[in-house]
Short mmCIF file of C-alpha atoms in Angstrom, two decimals:
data_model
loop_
_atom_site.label_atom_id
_atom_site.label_comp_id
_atom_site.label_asym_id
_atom_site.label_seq_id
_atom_site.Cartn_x
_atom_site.Cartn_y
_atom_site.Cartn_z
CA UNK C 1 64.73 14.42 61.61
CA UNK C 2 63.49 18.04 61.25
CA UNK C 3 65.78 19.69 58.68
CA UNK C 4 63.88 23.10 59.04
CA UNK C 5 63.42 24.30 62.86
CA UNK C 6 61.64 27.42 64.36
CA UNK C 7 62.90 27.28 67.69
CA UNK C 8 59.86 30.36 68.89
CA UNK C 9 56.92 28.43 69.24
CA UNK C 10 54.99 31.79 69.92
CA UNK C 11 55.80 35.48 69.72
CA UNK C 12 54.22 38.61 70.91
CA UNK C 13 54.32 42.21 69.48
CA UNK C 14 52.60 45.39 69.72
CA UNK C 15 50.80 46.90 67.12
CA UNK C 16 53.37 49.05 65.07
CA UNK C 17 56.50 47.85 65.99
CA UNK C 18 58.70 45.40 64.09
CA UNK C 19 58.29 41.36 64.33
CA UNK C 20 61.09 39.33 63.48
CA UNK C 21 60.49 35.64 63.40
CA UNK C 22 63.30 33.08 62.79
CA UNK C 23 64.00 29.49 61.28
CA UNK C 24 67.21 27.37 61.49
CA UNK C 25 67.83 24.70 58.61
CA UNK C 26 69.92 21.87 58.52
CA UNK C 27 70.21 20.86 55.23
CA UNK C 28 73.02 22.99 53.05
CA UNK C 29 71.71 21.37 49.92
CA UNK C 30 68.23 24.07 50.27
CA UNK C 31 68.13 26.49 47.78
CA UNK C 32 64.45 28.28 47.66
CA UNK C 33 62.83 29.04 50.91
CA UNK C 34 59.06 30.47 51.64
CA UNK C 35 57.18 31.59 54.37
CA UNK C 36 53.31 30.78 55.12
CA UNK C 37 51.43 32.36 57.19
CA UNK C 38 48.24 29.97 58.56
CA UNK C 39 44.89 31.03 60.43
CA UNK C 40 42.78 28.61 62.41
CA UNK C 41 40.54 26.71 59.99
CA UNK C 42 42.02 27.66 56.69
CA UNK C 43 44.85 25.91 54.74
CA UNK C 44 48.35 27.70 54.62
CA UNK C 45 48.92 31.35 52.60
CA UNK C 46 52.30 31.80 50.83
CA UNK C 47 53.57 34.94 52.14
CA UNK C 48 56.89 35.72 50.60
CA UNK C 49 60.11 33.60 49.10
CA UNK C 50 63.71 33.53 48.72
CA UNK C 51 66.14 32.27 46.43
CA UNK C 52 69.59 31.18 47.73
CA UNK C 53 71.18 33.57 45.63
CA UNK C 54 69.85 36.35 47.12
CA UNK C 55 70.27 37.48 51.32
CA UNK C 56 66.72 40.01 51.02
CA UNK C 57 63.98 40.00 49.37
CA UNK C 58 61.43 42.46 50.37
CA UNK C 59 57.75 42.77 49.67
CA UNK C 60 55.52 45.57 51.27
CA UNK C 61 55.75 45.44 54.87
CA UNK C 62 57.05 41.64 54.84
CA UNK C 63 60.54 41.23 54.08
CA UNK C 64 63.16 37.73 54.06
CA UNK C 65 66.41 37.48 55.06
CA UNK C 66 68.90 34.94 54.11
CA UNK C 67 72.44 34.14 56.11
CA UNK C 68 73.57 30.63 54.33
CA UNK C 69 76.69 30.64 56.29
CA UNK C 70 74.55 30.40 59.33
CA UNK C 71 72.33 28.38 57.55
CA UNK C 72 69.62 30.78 59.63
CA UNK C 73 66.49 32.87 57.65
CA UNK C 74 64.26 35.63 59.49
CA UNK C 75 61.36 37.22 58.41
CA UNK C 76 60.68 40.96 59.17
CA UNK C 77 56.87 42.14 59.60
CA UNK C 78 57.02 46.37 60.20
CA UNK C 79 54.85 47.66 60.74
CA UNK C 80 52.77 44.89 62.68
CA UNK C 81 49.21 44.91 62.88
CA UNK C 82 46.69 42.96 64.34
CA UNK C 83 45.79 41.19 61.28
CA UNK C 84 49.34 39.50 61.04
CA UNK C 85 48.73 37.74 64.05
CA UNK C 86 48.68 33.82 62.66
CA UNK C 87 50.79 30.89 62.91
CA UNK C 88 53.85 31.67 60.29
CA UNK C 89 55.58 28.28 59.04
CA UNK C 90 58.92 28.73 57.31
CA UNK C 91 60.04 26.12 54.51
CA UNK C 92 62.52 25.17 51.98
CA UNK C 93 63.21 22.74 49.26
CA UNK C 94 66.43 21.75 46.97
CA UNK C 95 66.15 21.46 43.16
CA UNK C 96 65.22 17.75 43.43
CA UNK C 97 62.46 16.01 44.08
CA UNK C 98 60.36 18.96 44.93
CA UNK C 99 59.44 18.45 48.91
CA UNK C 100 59.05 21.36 50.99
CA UNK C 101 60.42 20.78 54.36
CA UNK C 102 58.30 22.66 57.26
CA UNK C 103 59.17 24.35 60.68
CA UNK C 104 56.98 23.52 63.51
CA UNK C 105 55.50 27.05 63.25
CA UNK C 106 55.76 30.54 65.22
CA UNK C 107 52.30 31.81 66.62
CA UNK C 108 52.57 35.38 66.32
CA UNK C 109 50.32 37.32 68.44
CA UNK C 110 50.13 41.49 67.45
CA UNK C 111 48.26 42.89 70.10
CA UNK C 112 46.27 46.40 69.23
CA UNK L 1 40.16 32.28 40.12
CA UNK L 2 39.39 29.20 42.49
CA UNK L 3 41.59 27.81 44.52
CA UNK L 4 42.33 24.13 45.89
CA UNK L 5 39.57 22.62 47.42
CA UNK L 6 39.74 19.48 49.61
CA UNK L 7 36.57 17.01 50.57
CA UNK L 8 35.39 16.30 52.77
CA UNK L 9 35.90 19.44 55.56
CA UNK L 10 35.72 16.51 58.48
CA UNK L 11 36.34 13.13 58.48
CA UNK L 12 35.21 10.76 61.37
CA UNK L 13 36.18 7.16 61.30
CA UNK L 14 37.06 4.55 63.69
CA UNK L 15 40.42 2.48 63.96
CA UNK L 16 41.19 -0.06 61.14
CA UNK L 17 38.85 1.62 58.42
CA UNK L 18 39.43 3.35 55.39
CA UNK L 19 39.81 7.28 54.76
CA UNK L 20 40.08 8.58 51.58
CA UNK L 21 40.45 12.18 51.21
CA UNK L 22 40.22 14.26 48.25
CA UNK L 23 41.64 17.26 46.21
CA UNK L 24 41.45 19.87 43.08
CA UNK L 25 44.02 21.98 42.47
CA UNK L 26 44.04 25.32 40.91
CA UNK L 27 43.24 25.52 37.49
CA UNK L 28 45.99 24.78 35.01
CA UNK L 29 48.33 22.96 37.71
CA UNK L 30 49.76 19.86 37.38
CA UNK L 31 51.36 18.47 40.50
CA UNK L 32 49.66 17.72 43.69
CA UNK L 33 51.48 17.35 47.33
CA UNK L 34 49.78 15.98 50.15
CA UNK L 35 50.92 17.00 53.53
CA UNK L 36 49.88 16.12 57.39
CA UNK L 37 49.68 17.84 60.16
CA UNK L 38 49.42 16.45 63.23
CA UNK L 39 49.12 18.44 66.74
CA UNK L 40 51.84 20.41 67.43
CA UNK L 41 53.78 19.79 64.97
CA UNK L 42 54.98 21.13 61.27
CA UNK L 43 53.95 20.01 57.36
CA UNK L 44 54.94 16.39 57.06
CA UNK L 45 55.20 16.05 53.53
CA UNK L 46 53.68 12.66 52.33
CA UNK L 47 53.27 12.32 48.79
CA UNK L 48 53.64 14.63 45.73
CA UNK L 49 51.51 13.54 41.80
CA UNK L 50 52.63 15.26 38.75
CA UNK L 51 51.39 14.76 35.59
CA UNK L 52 49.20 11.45 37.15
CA UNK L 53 52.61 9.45 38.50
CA UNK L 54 53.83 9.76 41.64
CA UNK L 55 56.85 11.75 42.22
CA UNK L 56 58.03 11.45 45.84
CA UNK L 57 56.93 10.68 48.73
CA UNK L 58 57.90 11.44 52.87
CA UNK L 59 58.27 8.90 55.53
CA UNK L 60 55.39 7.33 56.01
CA UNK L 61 54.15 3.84 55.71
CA UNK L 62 52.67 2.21 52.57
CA UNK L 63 48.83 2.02 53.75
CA UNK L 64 49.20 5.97 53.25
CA UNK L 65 48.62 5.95 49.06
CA UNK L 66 47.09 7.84 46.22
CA UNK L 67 46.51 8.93 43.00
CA UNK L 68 46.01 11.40 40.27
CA UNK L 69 43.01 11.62 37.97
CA UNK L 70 43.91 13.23 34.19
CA UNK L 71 42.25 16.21 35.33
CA UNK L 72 45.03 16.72 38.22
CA UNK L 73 42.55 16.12 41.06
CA UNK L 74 44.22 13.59 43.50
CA UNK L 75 42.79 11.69 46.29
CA UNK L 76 44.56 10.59 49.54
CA UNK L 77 43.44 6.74 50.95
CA UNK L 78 44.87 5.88 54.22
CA UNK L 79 44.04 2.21 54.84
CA UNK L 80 44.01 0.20 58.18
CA UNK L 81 43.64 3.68 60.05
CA UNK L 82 45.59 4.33 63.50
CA UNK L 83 44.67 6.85 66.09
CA UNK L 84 48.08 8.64 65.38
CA UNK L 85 46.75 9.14 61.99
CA UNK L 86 44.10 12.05 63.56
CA UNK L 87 45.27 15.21 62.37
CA UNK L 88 44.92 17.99 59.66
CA UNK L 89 45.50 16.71 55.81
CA UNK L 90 46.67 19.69 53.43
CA UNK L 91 46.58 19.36 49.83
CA UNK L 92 48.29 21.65 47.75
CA UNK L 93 49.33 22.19 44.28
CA UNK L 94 51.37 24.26 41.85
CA UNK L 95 52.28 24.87 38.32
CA UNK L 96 54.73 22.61 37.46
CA UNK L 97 57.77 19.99 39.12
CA UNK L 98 60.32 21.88 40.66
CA UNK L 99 62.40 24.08 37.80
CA UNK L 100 64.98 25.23 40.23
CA UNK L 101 63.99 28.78 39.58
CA UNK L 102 61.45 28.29 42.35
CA UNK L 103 58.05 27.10 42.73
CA UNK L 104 54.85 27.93 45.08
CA UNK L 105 53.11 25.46 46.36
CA UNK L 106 49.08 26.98 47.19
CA UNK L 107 47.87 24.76 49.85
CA UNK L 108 43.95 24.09 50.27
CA UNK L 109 42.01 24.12 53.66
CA UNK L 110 42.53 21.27 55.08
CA UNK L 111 40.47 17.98 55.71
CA UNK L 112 40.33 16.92 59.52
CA UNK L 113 40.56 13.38 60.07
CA UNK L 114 39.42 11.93 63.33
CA UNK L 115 40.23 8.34 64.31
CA UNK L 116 38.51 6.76 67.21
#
């Protein structure tokens, strides 16, 4: 049963403009969120997080948002750049037990 | 600062044998998650060692076990190996069990197991 879904299996953006990637949980009981960003041949690299107590949380050109009541979490990349393009996993977790619950992943694809 | 490492890179083996993978986390943390990724699809979180007990593990069978050594470094044994069991294995690791403040998890690169 996947509790955390990205639904975009790939995206494509030009350099400079905005890319918005989304994920769709399940699971109300999630309370802390993150998104990784993965290239070919190297483990997963935490990108940015959110608590469920905040809707935004913003960190250079990377920045979360939160809709509970749509149970729904995007993450903004402006501007893009060619260097972004990876596979970007979205996760979340509950304050028990401490398991991170993965999307499928969203291969983003910024071309120059 | 180092990061996790996993051993070996590549792992060949043939159905019905014995893998055992292994990981050191980052310096001064104490729990360990293991996580697989098979093609096309997500982290499936398999088993997660804090302080050298195991704290949780996903949905998988038993002949996917482990351990934790007092110096935090864990190692991964899948037993009786399947060809479904070909895909990437992810260690990763982070400060302490969940707090409820929030918690990183920093994932290592990956060992990729081959059954035949």
């Amino acid at each position: 049963d996947q509790q955390v879904k990205q639904n975009s299996p790939s995206l494509s953006v030009q350099e400079g403009r905005i890319s918005i990637l989304n994920c769709d949980y399940t699971n109300s009981m999630f309370d802390y969120f993150l998104w990784y960003k993965k290239y070919p041949a190297e483990g997963p690299t935490f990108l940015i997080s959110i608590s469920s107590i905040k809707d935004k949380n913003e960190d250079g050109r990377f920045t979360v948002f939160l809709n509970k009541s749509a149970k729904h979490l995007s993450l903004h990349i402006v501007p893009s750049q060619p260097g972004d393009s990876a596979v970007y996993f979205c996760a979340a977790s509950k304050n028990t037990g401490n398991q991170f619950y993965f999307g499928t992943g969203t291969s983003l694809t910024v071309i120059p | 600062e180092a990061g996790v490492t996993q051993s070996p890179t590549h792992l060949i083996k043939t159905r019905g044998q014995q893998a055992t993978l292994r990981c050191s986390p980052i310096s001064g943390h104490t729990s360990v998650y293991w996580y697989q990724q098979a093609l096309g699809l997500g982290l499936q979180f398999l088993l997660w060692y804090d302080e050298g007990e195991e704290r949780n593990r996903g949905n998988f069978p038993p002949r996917f076990s482990g351990r934790q050594f007092p110096n935090y470094s864990s190692e991964l044994n899948v037993n009786a190996l399947e060809l479904e069991d070909s895909a990437l294995y992810l260690c990763a690791s982070s400060l302490a069990h969940f707090s409820g403040v929030g918690d990183t998890q920093y994932f290592g690169p990956g060992t990729r197991l081959t059954v035949l």
